[in-house]
Amino acid sequence: MDSGLAELRPDPYRPRGYTLFLDGAPQSHVDLDDPTHLEFEYVRRIAAAIDLIAPPGQPLRVLHLGGGALTLPRYVAARRPGSRQRVVEIDGRLVELIRRELPWPANAGLRVRVGDARAVLDEAREASYDLIISDVFAGARTPARFTSLEFAQSAARALCPTGFLIVNLADGPPLRHTRTHVATLRAALPQVCLIADSAVLRRRRYGNIVLVASRVAPPVAELSRRVAADWFPGRVLYDVELDQFVGRAPIVTDATAQPTAPPPPGFFEFLT
């Protein structure tokens, strides 16, 4: 099942599980029988943050920048019934593929719009969301306009005073893009923590990095415990440790931002 460069592959271990590949890179995994099953470790890290930013079961107003197979919107709908979620995905053929092959429940509270995620964010009403999740990729790279100061300021304006922005990006040695993105986020949402594999943080390999940003302190202690107990343990950097990681990285604007680093050659071949 494919739409252009999008392909859905059945999961051999889960009767109604599928992995979405975009441009040859694994982007999403969905289990239609269990939306709380999360196959990818970076998605579990995002989910851990979602679980901890508000009391269990409390509905949230959520804006998803980038839709994929709607893994996280389905998770939020299952764990926080009554949530109002808006998903913006630029690829209309992908949306139709997911709507046809991996339909979401009618009562999930999801509105899926085909459009430019940055433009939708820039036009969002002030304080209209409790949570914004940015998971936007062109191929395997985060576009520059989703790493800039203007992006961070738009997210801060659209969030309620205690709201959170969660960003998924991928980077590799020397993690220049990640350091710059943290410095830039902090200019608009000063409380930031970073979640990643130790090997990625030691600049030994390429991988996903999750950033959690807000005006209020993130739940670092419990998040650290959840991440460390995962099947693929990770680390959380915050406060002084994050200061040391960021160093003197500059703040970037729409005019100066660059896309995140591409994966090394052959990085996804073992999954194809």
Tab-separated table of C-alpha atoms in Angstrom:
chain	number	residue	atom	x	y	z
A	1	MET	CA	0.000	0.000	0.000
A	2	ASP	CA	1.675	3.209	-1.050
A	3	SER	CA	1.036	6.805	-1.978
A	4	GLY	CA	3.901	8.263	-3.964
A	5	LEU	CA	6.927	7.785	-1.695
A	6	ALA	CA	4.780	6.596	1.227
A	7	GLU	CA	4.460	2.880	1.940
A	8	LEU	CA	2.644	0.893	4.622
A	9	ARG	CA	4.224	-2.416	5.594
A	10	PRO	CA	2.446	-4.977	7.792
A	11	ASP	CA	3.989	-5.780	11.183
A	12	PRO	CA	4.672	-9.546	11.206
A	13	TYR	CA	4.202	-9.678	14.992
A	14	ARG	CA	0.971	-7.698	15.391
A	15	PRO	CA	-2.149	-8.736	13.408
A	16	ARG	CA	-3.250	-5.159	12.708
A	17	GLY	CA	0.074	-3.381	13.056
A	18	TYR	CA	1.666	-1.352	10.268
A	19	THR	CA	4.817	0.708	9.772
A	20	LEU	CA	4.718	3.795	7.588
A	21	PHE	CA	7.838	4.481	5.514
A	22	LEU	CA	8.343	7.892	3.909
A	23	ASP	CA	11.085	8.224	1.301
A	24	GLY	CA	12.486	4.924	2.567
A	25	ALA	CA	12.708	6.076	6.190
A	26	PRO	CA	10.482	4.525	8.907
A	27	GLN	CA	8.207	7.327	10.099
A	28	SER	CA	5.336	5.820	12.108
A	29	HIS	CA	4.045	2.559	13.524
A	30	VAL	CA	0.374	1.986	14.312
A	31	ASP	CA	-1.424	-0.912	15.958
A	32	LEU	CA	-5.117	-0.521	15.169
A	33	ASP	CA	-6.012	-2.924	17.980
A	34	ASP	CA	-3.942	-1.090	20.602
A	35	PRO	CA	-3.232	2.612	19.992
A	36	THR	CA	-1.198	2.743	23.214
A	37	HIS	CA	1.389	0.317	21.774
A	38	LEU	CA	4.323	2.475	20.629
A	39	GLU	CA	6.991	0.695	18.631
A	40	PHE	CA	9.603	3.443	18.229
A	41	GLU	CA	11.581	4.591	21.254
A	42	TYR	CA	11.432	8.299	20.383
A	43	VAL	CA	7.617	8.048	20.207
A	44	ARG	CA	7.577	6.423	23.655
A	45	ARG	CA	9.669	9.324	24.948
A	46	ILE	CA	7.193	11.828	23.536
A	47	ALA	CA	4.349	9.799	25.018
A	48	ALA	CA	6.038	9.798	28.429
A	49	ALA	CA	6.147	13.592	28.328
A	50	ILE	CA	2.483	13.714	27.253
A	51	ASP	CA	1.541	11.480	30.176
A	52	LEU	CA	3.358	13.694	32.684
A	53	ILE	CA	2.525	17.264	31.673
A	54	ALA	CA	-1.026	17.049	33.060
A	55	PRO	CA	-2.923	14.799	35.499
A	56	PRO	CA	-3.737	11.335	34.102
A	57	GLY	CA	-6.806	11.287	31.882
A	58	GLN	CA	-7.171	15.069	31.722
A	59	PRO	CA	-8.263	16.117	28.209
A	60	LEU	CA	-5.894	18.389	26.321
A	61	ARG	CA	-6.110	20.784	23.403
A	62	VAL	CA	-3.411	19.516	21.048
A	63	LEU	CA	-1.935	20.741	17.770
A	64	HIS	CA	0.114	18.178	15.832
A	65	LEU	CA	2.491	19.645	13.253
A	66	GLY	CA	3.026	16.701	10.926
A	67	GLY	CA	0.654	13.762	10.890
A	68	GLY	CA	2.309	10.626	9.571
A	69	ALA	CA	0.135	7.639	10.448
A	70	LEU	CA	-1.406	9.549	13.405
A	71	THR	CA	0.360	7.427	16.020
A	72	LEU	CA	0.449	10.128	18.691
A	73	PRO	CA	-3.040	11.539	18.034
A	74	ARG	CA	-4.424	8.008	18.462
A	75	TYR	CA	-2.400	7.618	21.670
A	76	VAL	CA	-3.695	10.898	23.120
A	77	ALA	CA	-7.280	9.962	22.216
A	78	ALA	CA	-6.900	6.625	24.030
A	79	ARG	CA	-5.109	7.952	27.123
A	80	ARG	CA	-6.912	11.291	27.424
A	81	PRO	CA	-10.499	10.829	26.177
A	82	GLY	CA	-12.261	14.060	25.322
A	83	SER	CA	-9.102	15.753	24.064
A	84	ARG	CA	-9.544	18.096	21.101
A	85	GLN	CA	-6.810	17.500	18.569
A	86	ARG	CA	-5.917	19.205	15.315
A	87	VAL	CA	-3.472	17.538	12.929
A	88	VAL	CA	-1.786	19.385	10.057
A	89	GLU	CA	-0.125	17.291	7.345
A	90	ILE	CA	1.135	18.764	4.081
A	91	ASP	CA	0.920	15.534	2.067
A	92	GLY	CA	-2.687	15.130	0.942
A	93	ARG	CA	-2.038	11.753	-0.683
A	94	LEU	CA	-0.588	10.485	2.579
A	95	VAL	CA	-3.655	11.652	4.492
A	96	GLU	CA	-5.913	9.814	2.060
A	97	LEU	CA	-3.763	6.672	2.351
A	98	ILE	CA	-4.026	6.706	6.144
A	99	ARG	CA	-7.725	7.565	6.060
A	100	ARG	CA	-8.362	4.616	3.744
A	101	GLU	CA	-6.009	1.962	5.147
A	102	LEU	CA	-5.609	2.950	8.811
A	103	PRO	CA	-8.849	4.774	9.687
A	104	TRP	CA	-9.092	6.431	13.073
A	105	PRO	CA	-12.195	6.125	15.295
A	106	ALA	CA	-14.960	8.614	14.599
A	107	ASN	CA	-15.095	9.531	18.300
A	108	ALA	CA	-11.342	10.233	18.604
A	109	GLY	CA	-11.756	14.019	18.561
A	110	LEU	CA	-9.362	14.380	15.620
A	111	ARG	CA	-9.518	16.980	12.889
A	112	VAL	CA	-6.993	16.335	10.135
A	113	ARG	CA	-6.175	19.173	7.763
A	114	VAL	CA	-4.025	19.091	4.660
A	115	GLY	CA	-1.867	22.201	4.724
A	116	ASP	CA	1.373	23.898	5.682
A	117	ALA	CA	2.004	23.236	9.378
A	118	ARG	CA	4.067	26.371	9.938
A	119	ALA	CA	1.388	28.576	8.352
A	120	VAL	CA	-1.303	26.997	10.553
A	121	LEU	CA	0.853	27.539	13.639
A	122	ASP	CA	1.534	31.172	12.720
A	123	GLU	CA	-2.219	31.783	12.355
A	124	ALA	CA	-3.245	30.000	15.579
A	125	ARG	CA	-5.114	31.992	18.212
A	126	GLU	CA	-3.237	33.078	21.313
A	127	ALA	CA	-3.255	30.535	24.174
A	128	SER	CA	-5.404	28.120	22.146
A	129	TYR	CA	-3.441	24.908	22.893
A	130	ASP	CA	-2.182	23.017	25.922
A	131	LEU	CA	0.263	20.998	23.846
A	132	ILE	CA	1.942	21.407	20.458
A	133	ILE	CA	3.861	18.476	18.973
A	134	SER	CA	6.243	19.247	16.110
A	135	ASP	CA	7.212	16.140	14.144
A	136	VAL	CA	7.836	17.618	10.704
A	137	PHE	CA	10.298	16.007	8.333
A	138	ALA	CA	11.225	16.451	4.695
A	139	GLY	CA	12.707	13.054	3.992
A	140	ALA	CA	14.664	12.398	7.188
A	141	ARG	CA	15.450	16.069	7.914
A	142	THR	CA	13.570	18.728	9.892
A	143	PRO	CA	13.028	21.770	7.641
A	144	ALA	CA	14.815	24.936	8.729
A	145	ARG	CA	11.594	26.918	9.277
A	146	PHE	CA	10.644	24.538	12.099
A	147	THR	CA	13.853	25.266	14.018
A	148	SER	CA	13.879	29.081	14.021
A	149	LEU	CA	13.158	31.765	16.590
A	150	GLU	CA	10.015	32.792	14.725
A	151	PHE	CA	8.769	29.198	14.928
A	152	ALA	CA	9.442	29.103	18.672
A	153	GLN	CA	7.712	32.451	19.182
A	154	SER	CA	4.644	31.303	17.238
A	155	ALA	CA	4.448	28.160	19.362
A	156	ALA	CA	4.834	30.168	22.578
A	157	ARG	CA	2.031	32.530	21.524
A	158	ALA	CA	-0.315	29.631	20.633
A	159	LEU	CA	0.291	27.815	23.941
A	160	CYS	CA	-1.559	28.528	27.160
A	161	PRO	CA	0.698	29.844	29.984
A	162	THR	CA	1.366	26.316	31.291
A	163	GLY	CA	1.408	24.651	27.874
A	164	PHE	CA	4.202	22.557	26.370
A	165	LEU	CA	5.900	22.278	22.999
A	166	ILE	CA	7.392	18.866	22.186
A	167	VAL	CA	9.779	18.668	19.229
A	168	ASN	CA	11.122	15.565	17.526
A	169	LEU	CA	14.221	16.007	15.405
A	170	ALA	CA	17.052	13.806	14.182
A	171	ASP	CA	20.702	14.778	14.322
A	172	GLY	CA	24.186	13.319	14.378
A	173	PRO	CA	27.733	14.282	15.364
A	174	PRO	CA	28.569	17.014	16.291
A	175	LEU	CA	24.889	17.767	17.183
A	176	ARG	CA	25.250	21.352	16.000
A	177	HIS	CA	21.612	21.585	14.909
A	178	THR	CA	20.331	20.263	18.237
A	179	ARG	CA	22.445	22.690	20.257
A	180	THR	CA	21.253	25.598	18.113
A	181	HIS	CA	17.635	24.495	18.327
A	182	VAL	CA	17.753	24.308	22.136
A	183	ALA	CA	19.317	27.776	22.343
A	184	THR	CA	16.646	29.121	19.998
A	185	LEU	CA	13.726	27.485	21.834
A	186	ARG	CA	14.943	28.894	25.133
A	187	ALA	CA	14.585	32.424	23.775
A	188	ALA	CA	10.801	31.921	23.618
A	189	LEU	CA	10.120	29.042	26.041
A	190	PRO	CA	12.884	29.180	28.655
A	191	GLN	CA	12.254	25.829	30.369
A	192	VAL	CA	13.666	23.148	28.061
A	193	CYS	CA	14.774	19.574	28.604
A	194	LEU	CA	16.296	17.180	26.076
A	195	ILE	CA	15.798	13.406	25.757
A	196	ALA	CA	18.096	11.160	23.716
A	197	ASP	CA	20.170	7.985	23.714
A	198	SER	CA	23.480	8.223	25.545
A	199	ALA	CA	25.318	7.210	22.371
A	200	VAL	CA	23.712	10.092	20.482
A	201	LEU	CA	24.565	12.556	23.260
A	202	ARG	CA	28.163	11.321	23.252
A	203	ARG	CA	28.206	12.133	19.532
A	204	ARG	CA	28.816	8.512	18.569
A	205	ARG	CA	25.846	8.050	16.266
A	206	TYR	CA	22.892	9.633	14.505
A	207	GLY	CA	19.451	9.389	16.130
A	208	ASN	CA	16.238	11.025	17.287
A	209	ILE	CA	16.252	13.770	19.896
A	210	VAL	CA	13.137	14.953	21.725
A	211	LEU	CA	12.917	18.472	23.156
A	212	VAL	CA	10.280	19.470	25.718
A	213	ALA	CA	9.826	23.236	26.128
A	214	SER	CA	7.551	25.425	28.233
A	215	ARG	CA	7.332	28.501	30.422
A	216	VAL	CA	7.011	26.192	33.427
A	217	ALA	CA	9.444	23.528	34.607
A	218	PRO	CA	9.046	20.165	32.837
A	219	PRO	CA	8.532	17.016	34.954
A	220	VAL	CA	12.217	16.126	34.757
A	221	ALA	CA	12.529	13.679	37.674
A	222	GLU	CA	9.663	11.398	36.635
A	223	LEU	CA	10.486	11.788	32.957
A	224	SER	CA	14.057	10.697	33.665
A	225	ARG	CA	12.776	7.593	35.462
A	226	ARG	CA	10.418	6.710	32.626
A	227	VAL	CA	13.064	7.191	29.961
A	228	ALA	CA	15.690	5.207	31.872
A	229	ALA	CA	13.269	2.288	32.342
A	230	ASP	CA	12.411	2.022	28.641
A	231	TRP	CA	13.377	-1.001	26.503
A	232	PHE	CA	15.957	1.343	24.933
A	233	PRO	CA	17.039	3.582	27.822
A	234	GLY	CA	17.723	7.244	27.255
A	235	ARG	CA	18.920	10.276	29.200
A	236	VAL	CA	17.303	13.583	30.075
A	237	LEU	CA	19.389	16.773	30.077
A	238	TYR	CA	18.100	19.813	31.944
A	239	ASP	CA	19.343	22.944	33.687
A	240	VAL	CA	23.145	22.919	34.175
A	241	GLU	CA	23.702	19.757	32.131
A	242	LEU	CA	21.770	21.267	29.250
A	243	ASP	CA	23.668	24.551	29.616
A	244	GLN	CA	26.918	22.639	29.223
A	245	PHE	CA	25.577	20.760	26.217
A	246	VAL	CA	24.363	23.917	24.434
A	247	GLY	CA	27.491	25.964	25.135
A	248	ARG	CA	27.596	29.111	23.011
A	249	ALA	CA	25.297	27.857	20.267
A	250	PRO	CA	23.621	30.796	18.503
A	251	ILE	CA	19.942	31.648	18.223
A	252	VAL	CA	18.790	31.315	14.601
A	253	THR	CA	15.980	33.020	12.695
A	254	ASP	CA	14.030	32.111	9.586
A	255	ALA	CA	16.760	33.871	7.607
A	256	THR	CA	19.660	31.931	9.134
A	257	ALA	CA	18.247	28.530	10.177
A	258	GLN	CA	19.336	25.374	8.360
A	259	PRO	CA	17.670	21.952	7.994
A	260	THR	CA	18.826	19.321	10.466
A	261	ALA	CA	21.619	16.988	9.436
A	262	PRO	CA	20.825	14.147	7.000
A	263	PRO	CA	21.267	10.558	8.176
A	264	PRO	CA	24.526	8.831	7.236
A	265	PRO	CA	24.422	6.737	4.045
A	266	GLY	CA	22.707	3.397	4.545
A	267	PHE	CA	21.281	4.343	7.957
A	268	PHE	CA	17.820	2.899	7.195
A	269	GLU	CA	18.890	-0.023	5.010
A	270	PHE	CA	18.460	-2.628	7.762
A	271	LEU	CA	14.752	-1.720	7.938
A	272	THR	CA	14.011	-1.835	4.211
